PDB file of C-alpha atoms in Angstrom:
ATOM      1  CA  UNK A   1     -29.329   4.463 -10.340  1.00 86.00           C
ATOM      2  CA  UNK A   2     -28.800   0.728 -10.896  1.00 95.00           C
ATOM      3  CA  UNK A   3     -26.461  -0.699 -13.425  1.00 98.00           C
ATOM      4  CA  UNK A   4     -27.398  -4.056 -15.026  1.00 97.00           C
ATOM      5  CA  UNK A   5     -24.882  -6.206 -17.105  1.00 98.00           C
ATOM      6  CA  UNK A   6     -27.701  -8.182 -18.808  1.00 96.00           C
ATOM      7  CA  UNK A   7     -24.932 -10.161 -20.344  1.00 97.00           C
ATOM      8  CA  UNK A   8     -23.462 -12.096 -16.706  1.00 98.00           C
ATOM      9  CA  UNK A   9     -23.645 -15.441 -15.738  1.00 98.00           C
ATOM     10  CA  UNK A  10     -25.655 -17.148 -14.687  1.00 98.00           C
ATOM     11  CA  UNK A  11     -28.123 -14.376 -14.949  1.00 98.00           C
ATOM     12  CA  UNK A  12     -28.251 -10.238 -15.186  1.00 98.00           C
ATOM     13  CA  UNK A  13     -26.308  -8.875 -12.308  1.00 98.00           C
ATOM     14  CA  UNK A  14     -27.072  -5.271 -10.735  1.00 98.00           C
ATOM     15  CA  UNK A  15     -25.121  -2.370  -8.721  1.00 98.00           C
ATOM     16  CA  UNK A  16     -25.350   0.798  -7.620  1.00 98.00           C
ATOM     17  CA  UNK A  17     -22.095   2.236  -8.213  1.00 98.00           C
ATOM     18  CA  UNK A  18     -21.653   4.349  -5.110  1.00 98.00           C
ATOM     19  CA  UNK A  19     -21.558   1.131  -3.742  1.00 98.00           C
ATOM     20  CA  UNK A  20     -19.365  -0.959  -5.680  1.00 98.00           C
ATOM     21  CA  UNK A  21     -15.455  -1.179  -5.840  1.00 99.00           C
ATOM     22  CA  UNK A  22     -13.086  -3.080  -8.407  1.00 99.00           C
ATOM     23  CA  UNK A  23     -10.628  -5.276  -6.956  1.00 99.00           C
ATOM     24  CA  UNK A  24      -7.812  -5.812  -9.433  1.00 99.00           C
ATOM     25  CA  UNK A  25      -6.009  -9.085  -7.539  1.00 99.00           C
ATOM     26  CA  UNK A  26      -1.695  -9.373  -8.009  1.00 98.00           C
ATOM     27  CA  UNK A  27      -1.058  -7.219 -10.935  1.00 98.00           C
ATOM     28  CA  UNK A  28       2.296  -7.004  -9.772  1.00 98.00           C
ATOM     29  CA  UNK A  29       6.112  -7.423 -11.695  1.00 98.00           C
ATOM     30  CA  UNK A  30       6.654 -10.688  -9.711  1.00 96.00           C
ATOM     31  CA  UNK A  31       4.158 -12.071 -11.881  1.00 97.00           C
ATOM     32  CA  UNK A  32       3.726 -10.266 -14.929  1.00 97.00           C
ATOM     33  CA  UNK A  33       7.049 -10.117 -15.717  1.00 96.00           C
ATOM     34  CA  UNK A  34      10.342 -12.044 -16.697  1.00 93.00           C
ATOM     35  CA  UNK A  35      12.508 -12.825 -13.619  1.00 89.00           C
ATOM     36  CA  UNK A  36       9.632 -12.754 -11.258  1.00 90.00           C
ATOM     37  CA  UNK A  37       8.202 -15.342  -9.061  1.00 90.00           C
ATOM     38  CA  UNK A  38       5.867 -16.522 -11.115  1.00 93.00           C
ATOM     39  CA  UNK A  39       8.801 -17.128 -13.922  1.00 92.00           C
ATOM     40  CA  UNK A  40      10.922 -18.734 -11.322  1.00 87.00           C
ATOM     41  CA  UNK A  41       8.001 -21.489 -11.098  1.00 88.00           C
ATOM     42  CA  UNK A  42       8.913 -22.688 -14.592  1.00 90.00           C
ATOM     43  CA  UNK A  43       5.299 -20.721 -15.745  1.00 94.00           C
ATOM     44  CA  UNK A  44       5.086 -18.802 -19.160  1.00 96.00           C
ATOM     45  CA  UNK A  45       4.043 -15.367 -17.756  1.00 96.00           C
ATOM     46  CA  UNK A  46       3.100 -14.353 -21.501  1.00 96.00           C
ATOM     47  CA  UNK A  47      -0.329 -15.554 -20.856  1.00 96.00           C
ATOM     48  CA  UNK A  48      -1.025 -12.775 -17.575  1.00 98.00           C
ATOM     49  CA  UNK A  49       0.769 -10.195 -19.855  1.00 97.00           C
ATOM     50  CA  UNK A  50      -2.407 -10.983 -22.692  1.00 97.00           C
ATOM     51  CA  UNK A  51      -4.827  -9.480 -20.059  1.00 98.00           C
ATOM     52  CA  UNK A  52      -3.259  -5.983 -19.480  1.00 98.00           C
ATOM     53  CA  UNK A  53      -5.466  -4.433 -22.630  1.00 98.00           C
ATOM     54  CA  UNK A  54      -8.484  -4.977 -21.067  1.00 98.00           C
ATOM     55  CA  UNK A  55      -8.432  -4.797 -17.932  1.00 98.00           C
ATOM     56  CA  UNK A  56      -6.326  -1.291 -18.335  1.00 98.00           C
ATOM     57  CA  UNK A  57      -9.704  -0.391 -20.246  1.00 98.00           C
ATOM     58  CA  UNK A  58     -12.251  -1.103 -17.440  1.00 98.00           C
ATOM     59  CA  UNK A  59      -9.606   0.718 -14.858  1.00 98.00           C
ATOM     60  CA  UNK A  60      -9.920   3.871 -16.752  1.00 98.00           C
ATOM     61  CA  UNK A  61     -13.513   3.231 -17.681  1.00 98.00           C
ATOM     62  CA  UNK A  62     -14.199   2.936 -13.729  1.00 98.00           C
ATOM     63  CA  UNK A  63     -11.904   5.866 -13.021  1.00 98.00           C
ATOM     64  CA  UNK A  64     -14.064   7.847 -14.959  1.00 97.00           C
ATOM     65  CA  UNK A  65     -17.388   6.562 -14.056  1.00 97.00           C
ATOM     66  CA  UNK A  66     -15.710   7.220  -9.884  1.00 97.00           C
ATOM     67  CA  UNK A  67     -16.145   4.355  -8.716  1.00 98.00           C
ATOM     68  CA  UNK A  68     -13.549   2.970  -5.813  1.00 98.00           C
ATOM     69  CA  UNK A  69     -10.875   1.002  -6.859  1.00 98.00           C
ATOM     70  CA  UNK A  70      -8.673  -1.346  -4.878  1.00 99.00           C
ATOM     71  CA  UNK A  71      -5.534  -2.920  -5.567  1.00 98.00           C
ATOM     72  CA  UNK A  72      -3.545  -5.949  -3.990  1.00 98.00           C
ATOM     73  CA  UNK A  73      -0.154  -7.181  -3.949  1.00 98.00           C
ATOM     74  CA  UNK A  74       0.653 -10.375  -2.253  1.00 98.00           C
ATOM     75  CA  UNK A  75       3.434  -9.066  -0.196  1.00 98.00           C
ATOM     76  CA  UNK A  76       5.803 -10.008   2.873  1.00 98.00           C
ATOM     77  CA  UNK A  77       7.481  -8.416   5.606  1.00 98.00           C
ATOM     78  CA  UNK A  78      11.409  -8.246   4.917  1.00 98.00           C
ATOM     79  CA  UNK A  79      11.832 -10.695   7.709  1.00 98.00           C
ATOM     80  CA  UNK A  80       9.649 -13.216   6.461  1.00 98.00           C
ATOM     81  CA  UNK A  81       7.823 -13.186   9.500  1.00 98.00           C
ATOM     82  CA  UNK A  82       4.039 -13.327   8.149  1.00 98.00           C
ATOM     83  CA  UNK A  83       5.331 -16.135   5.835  1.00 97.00           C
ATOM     84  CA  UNK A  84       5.130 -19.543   6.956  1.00 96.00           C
ATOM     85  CA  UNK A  85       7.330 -22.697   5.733  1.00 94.00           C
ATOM     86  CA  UNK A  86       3.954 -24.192   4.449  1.00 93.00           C
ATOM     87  CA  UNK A  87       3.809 -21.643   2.298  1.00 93.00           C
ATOM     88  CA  UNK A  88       7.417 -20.739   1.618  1.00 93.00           C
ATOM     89  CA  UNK A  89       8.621 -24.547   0.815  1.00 90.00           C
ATOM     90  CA  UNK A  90       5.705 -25.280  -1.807  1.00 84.00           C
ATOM     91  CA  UNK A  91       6.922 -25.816  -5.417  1.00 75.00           C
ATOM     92  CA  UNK A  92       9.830 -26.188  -6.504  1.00 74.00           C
ATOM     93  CA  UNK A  93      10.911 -22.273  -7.891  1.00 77.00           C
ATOM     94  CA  UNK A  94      14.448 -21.697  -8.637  1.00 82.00           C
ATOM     95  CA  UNK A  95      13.916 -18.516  -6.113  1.00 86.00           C
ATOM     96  CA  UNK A  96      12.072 -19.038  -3.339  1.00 92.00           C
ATOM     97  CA  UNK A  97      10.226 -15.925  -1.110  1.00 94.00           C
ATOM     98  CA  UNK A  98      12.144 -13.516  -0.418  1.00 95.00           C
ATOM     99  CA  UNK A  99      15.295 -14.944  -1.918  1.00 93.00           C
ATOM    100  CA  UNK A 100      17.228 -11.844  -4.150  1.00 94.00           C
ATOM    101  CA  UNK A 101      16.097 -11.832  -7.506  1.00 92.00           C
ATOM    102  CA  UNK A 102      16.746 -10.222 -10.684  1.00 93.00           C
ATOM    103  CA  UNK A 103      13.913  -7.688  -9.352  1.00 95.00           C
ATOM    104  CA  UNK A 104      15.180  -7.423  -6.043  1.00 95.00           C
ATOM    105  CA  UNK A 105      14.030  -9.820  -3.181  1.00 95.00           C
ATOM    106  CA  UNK A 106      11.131 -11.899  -4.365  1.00 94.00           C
ATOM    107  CA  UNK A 107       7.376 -10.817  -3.023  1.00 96.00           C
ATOM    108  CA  UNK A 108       8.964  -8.930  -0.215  1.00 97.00           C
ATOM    109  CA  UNK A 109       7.231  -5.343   0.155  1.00 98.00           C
ATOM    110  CA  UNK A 110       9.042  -2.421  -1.234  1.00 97.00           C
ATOM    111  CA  UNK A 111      11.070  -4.620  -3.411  1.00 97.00           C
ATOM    112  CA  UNK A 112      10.706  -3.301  -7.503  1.00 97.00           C
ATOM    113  CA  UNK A 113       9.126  -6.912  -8.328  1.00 97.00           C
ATOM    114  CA  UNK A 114       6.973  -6.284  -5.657  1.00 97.00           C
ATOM    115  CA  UNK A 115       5.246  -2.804  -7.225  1.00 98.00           C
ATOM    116  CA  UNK A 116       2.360  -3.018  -9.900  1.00 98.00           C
ATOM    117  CA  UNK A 117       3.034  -3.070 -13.238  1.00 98.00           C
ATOM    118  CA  UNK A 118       2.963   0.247 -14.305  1.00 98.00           C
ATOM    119  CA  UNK A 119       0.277  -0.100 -17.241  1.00 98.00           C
ATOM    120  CA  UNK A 120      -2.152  -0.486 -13.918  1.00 98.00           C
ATOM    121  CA  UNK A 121      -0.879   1.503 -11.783  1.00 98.00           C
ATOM    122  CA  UNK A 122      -2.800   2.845  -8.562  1.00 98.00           C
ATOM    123  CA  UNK A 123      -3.587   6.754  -8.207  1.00 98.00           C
ATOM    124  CA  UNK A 124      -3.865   8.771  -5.526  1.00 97.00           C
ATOM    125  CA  UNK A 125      -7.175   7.980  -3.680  1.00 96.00           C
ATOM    126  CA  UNK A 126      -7.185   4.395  -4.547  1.00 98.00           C
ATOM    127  CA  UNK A 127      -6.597   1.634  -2.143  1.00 98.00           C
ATOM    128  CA  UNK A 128      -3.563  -0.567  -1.947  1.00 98.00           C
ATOM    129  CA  UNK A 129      -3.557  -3.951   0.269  1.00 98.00           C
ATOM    130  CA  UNK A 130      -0.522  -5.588   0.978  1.00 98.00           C
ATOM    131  CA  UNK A 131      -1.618  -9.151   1.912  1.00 98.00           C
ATOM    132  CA  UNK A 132       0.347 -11.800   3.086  1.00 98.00           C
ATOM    133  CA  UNK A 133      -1.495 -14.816   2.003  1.00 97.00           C
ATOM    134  CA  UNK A 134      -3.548 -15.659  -0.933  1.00 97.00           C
ATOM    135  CA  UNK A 135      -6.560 -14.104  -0.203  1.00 98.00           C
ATOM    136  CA  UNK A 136      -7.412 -10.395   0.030  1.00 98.00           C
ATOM    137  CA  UNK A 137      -9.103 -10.361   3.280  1.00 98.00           C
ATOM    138  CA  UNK A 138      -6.712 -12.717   5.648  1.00 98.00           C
ATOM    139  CA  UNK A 139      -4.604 -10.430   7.808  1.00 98.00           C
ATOM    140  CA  UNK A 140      -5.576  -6.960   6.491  1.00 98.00           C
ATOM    141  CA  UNK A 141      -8.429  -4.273   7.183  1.00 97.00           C
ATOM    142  CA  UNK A 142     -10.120  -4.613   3.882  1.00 98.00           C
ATOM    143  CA  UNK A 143     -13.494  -5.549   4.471  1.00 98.00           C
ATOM    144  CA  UNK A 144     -13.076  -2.996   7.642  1.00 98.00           C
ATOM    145  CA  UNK A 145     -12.225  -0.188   4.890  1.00 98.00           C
ATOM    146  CA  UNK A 146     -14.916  -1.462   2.386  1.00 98.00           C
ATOM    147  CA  UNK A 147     -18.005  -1.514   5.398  1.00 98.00           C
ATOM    148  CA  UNK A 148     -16.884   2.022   6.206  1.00 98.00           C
ATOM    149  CA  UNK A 149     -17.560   2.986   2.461  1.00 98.00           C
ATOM    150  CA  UNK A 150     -20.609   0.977   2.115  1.00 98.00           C
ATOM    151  CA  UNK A 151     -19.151  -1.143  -0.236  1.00 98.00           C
ATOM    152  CA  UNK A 152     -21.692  -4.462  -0.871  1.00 98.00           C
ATOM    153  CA  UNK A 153     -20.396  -5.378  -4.690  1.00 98.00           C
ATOM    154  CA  UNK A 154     -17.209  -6.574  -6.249  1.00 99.00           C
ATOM    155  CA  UNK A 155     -16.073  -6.643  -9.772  1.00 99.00           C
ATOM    156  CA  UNK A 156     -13.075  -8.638  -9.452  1.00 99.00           C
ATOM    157  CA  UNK A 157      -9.716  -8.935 -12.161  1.00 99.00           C
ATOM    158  CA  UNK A 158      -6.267 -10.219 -11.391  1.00 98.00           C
ATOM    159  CA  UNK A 159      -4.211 -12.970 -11.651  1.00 98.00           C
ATOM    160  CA  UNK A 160      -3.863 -15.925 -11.145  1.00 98.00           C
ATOM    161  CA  UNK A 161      -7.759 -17.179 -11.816  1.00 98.00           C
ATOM    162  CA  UNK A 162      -8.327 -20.551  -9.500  1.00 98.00           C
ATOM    163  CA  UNK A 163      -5.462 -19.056  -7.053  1.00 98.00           C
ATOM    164  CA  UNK A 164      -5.152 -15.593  -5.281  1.00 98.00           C
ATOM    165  CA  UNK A 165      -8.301 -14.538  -7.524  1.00 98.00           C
ATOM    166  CA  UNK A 166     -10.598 -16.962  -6.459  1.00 98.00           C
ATOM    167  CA  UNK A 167      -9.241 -17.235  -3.019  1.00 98.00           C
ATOM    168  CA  UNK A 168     -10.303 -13.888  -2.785  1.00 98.00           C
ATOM    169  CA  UNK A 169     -13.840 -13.910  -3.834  1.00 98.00           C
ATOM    170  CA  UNK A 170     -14.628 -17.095  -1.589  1.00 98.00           C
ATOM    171  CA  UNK A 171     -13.645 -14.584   0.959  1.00 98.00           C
ATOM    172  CA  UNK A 172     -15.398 -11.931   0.157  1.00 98.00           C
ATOM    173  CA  UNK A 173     -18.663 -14.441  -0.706  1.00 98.00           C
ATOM    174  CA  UNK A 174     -18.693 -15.165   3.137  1.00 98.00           C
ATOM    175  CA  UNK A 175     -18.326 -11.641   3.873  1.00 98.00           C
ATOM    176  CA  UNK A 176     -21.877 -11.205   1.906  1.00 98.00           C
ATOM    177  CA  UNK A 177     -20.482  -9.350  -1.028  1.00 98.00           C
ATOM    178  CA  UNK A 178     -21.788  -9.800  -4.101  1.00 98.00           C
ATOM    179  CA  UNK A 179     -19.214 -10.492  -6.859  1.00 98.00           C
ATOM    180  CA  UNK A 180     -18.291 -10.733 -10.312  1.00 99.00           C
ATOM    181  CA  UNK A 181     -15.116 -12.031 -11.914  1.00 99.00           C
ATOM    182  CA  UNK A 182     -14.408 -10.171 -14.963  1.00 99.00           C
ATOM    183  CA  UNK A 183     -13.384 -12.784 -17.608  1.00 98.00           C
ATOM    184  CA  UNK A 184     -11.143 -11.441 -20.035  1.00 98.00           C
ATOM    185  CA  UNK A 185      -9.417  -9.490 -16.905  1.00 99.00           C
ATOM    186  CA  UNK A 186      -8.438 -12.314 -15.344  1.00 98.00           C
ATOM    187  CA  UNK A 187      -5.675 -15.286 -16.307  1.00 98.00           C
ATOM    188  CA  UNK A 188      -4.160 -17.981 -15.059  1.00 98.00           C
ATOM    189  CA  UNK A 189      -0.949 -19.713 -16.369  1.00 97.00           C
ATOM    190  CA  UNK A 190      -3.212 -22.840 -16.746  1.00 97.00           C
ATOM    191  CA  UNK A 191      -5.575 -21.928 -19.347  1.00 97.00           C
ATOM    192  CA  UNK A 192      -7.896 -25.342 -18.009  1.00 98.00           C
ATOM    193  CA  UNK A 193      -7.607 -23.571 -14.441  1.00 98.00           C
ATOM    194  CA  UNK A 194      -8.844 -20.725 -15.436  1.00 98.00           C
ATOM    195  CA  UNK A 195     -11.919 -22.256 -17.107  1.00 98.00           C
ATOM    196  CA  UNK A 196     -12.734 -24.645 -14.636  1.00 98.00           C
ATOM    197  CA  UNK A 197     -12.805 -21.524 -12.202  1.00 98.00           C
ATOM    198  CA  UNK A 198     -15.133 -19.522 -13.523  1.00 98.00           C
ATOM    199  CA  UNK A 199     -17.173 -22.491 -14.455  1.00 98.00           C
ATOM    200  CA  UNK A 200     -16.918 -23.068 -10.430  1.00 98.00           C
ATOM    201  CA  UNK A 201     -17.639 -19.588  -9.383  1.00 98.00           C
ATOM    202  CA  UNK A 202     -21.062 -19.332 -11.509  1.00 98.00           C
ATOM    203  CA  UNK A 203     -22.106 -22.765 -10.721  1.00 98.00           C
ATOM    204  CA  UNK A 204     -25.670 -23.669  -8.692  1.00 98.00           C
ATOM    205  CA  UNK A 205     -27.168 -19.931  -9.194  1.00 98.00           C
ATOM    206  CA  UNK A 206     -23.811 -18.084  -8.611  1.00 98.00           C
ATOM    207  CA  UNK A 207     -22.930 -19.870  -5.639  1.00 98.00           C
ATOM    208  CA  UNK A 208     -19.554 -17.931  -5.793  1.00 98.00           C
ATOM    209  CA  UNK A 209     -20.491 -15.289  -7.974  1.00 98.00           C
ATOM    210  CA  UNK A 210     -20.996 -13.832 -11.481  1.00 99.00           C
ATOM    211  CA  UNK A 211     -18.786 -13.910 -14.135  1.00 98.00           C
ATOM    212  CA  UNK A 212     -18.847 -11.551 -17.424  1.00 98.00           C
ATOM    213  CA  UNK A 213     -16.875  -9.996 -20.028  1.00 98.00           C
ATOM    214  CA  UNK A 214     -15.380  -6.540 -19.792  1.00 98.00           C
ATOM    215  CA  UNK A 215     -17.377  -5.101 -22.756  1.00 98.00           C
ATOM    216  CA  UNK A 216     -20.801  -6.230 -20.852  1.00 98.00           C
ATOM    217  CA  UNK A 217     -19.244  -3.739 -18.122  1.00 98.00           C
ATOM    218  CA  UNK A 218     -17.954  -1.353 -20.522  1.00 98.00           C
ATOM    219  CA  UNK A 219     -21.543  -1.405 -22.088  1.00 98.00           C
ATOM    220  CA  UNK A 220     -22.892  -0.909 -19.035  1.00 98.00           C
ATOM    221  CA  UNK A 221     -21.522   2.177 -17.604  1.00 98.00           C
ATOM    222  CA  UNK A 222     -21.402   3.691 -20.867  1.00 96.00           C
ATOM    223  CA  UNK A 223     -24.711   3.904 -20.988  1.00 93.00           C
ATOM    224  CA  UNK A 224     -25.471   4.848 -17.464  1.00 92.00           C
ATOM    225  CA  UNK A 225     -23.030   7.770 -18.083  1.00 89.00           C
ATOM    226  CA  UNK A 226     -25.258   8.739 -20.953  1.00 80.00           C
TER     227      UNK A 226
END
């Protein structure tokens, strides 16, 4: 049976939930949480934290409807090996990757800043990417483990909005998936980012994707549970 938030934008969006995952992007310590990367880049991590109610709601709301859920962490090897200067030497943090923080080594994999924060933690059956650049699908399997499920729809959250998130569904976009960026489950520490993002994303006809609140979702499956 087809599920229709009536209430995205541009226009209605549809899925068939066997065939749909939600991809919650970064919810991790390092930048949720004081003494974290994203701290360490002089941001005010406050603003991801205001997220965490709702997008905790639509992860037990799509637990319970059983649909597939994937989680990400932007993540390195403990060498540093899949991180390049480019990336390492932008900004101007007062820890850089993998430099020892007051969570242990910063976005290196296994480290306790590395872990999601545990308000969204992943359960047994869910999948967990650990991805060494900004998008989801650069140097992992995911689309692999998403075609073997028949995955062909997205419902994305995370942080941050016109970074990592974005990054992501661009990605996925030239993959053919069809997305949707959940709006109140998603943040930047640029509030004008984050606007101007999903402004971008549901421009010319959805040329990214959709973009909708969580209660248009909630709605949704609530009433195809019923």
């Amino acid at each position: 049976m087809r599920i229709g938030i009536e209430a995205a934008a541009p226009f209605p969006y549809g899925f068939e939930l066997a065939s749909t995952a939600l991809v919650l992007i970064d919810m991790q310590r390092d930048f949720m949480e004081p003494g974290g990367f994203g701290e360490t880049l002089g941001n005010d991590v406050s603003l991801l934290q205001a997220i965490v109610p709702a997008t905790r709601k639509v992860l037990q709301a799509w637990r319970a409807a059983g649909g597939l859920v994937v989680h990400t962490r932007e993540a390195h090897a403990a060498d540093l090996s899949d991180c390049p200067p480019a990336k390492r030497n932008r900004g101007k943090p007062a820890l850089r990757i993998g430099d020892e923080g007051p969570m242990g080594r910063i976005l290196v994999a296994g480290e306790p800043g590395n872990q999601i924060i545990e308000a969204l933690a992943p359960i047994d059956g869910e999948i967990v990417i650990d991805k060494p650049g900004k998008g989801a699908f650069y140097a992992t399997g995911l689309h692999e483990l998403l075609q073997q499920r028949g995955i062909t729809h997205l419902l994305f959250g995370g942080v941050t909005t016109e970074v990592c998130v974005q990054t992501s569904m661009r990605e996925a976009n030239d993959r053919g998936y069809d997305c949707l960026l959940l709006e109140d489950c998603t943040e930047s520490y640029f509030p004008a980012f984050k606007a101007a993002t999903l402004d971008m994303v549901r421009a010319q006809g959805a040329i990214v994707g959709w973009t909708a609140p969580s209660a248009a979702l909630l709605a949704a499956l609530l009433n195809h549970a019923a």
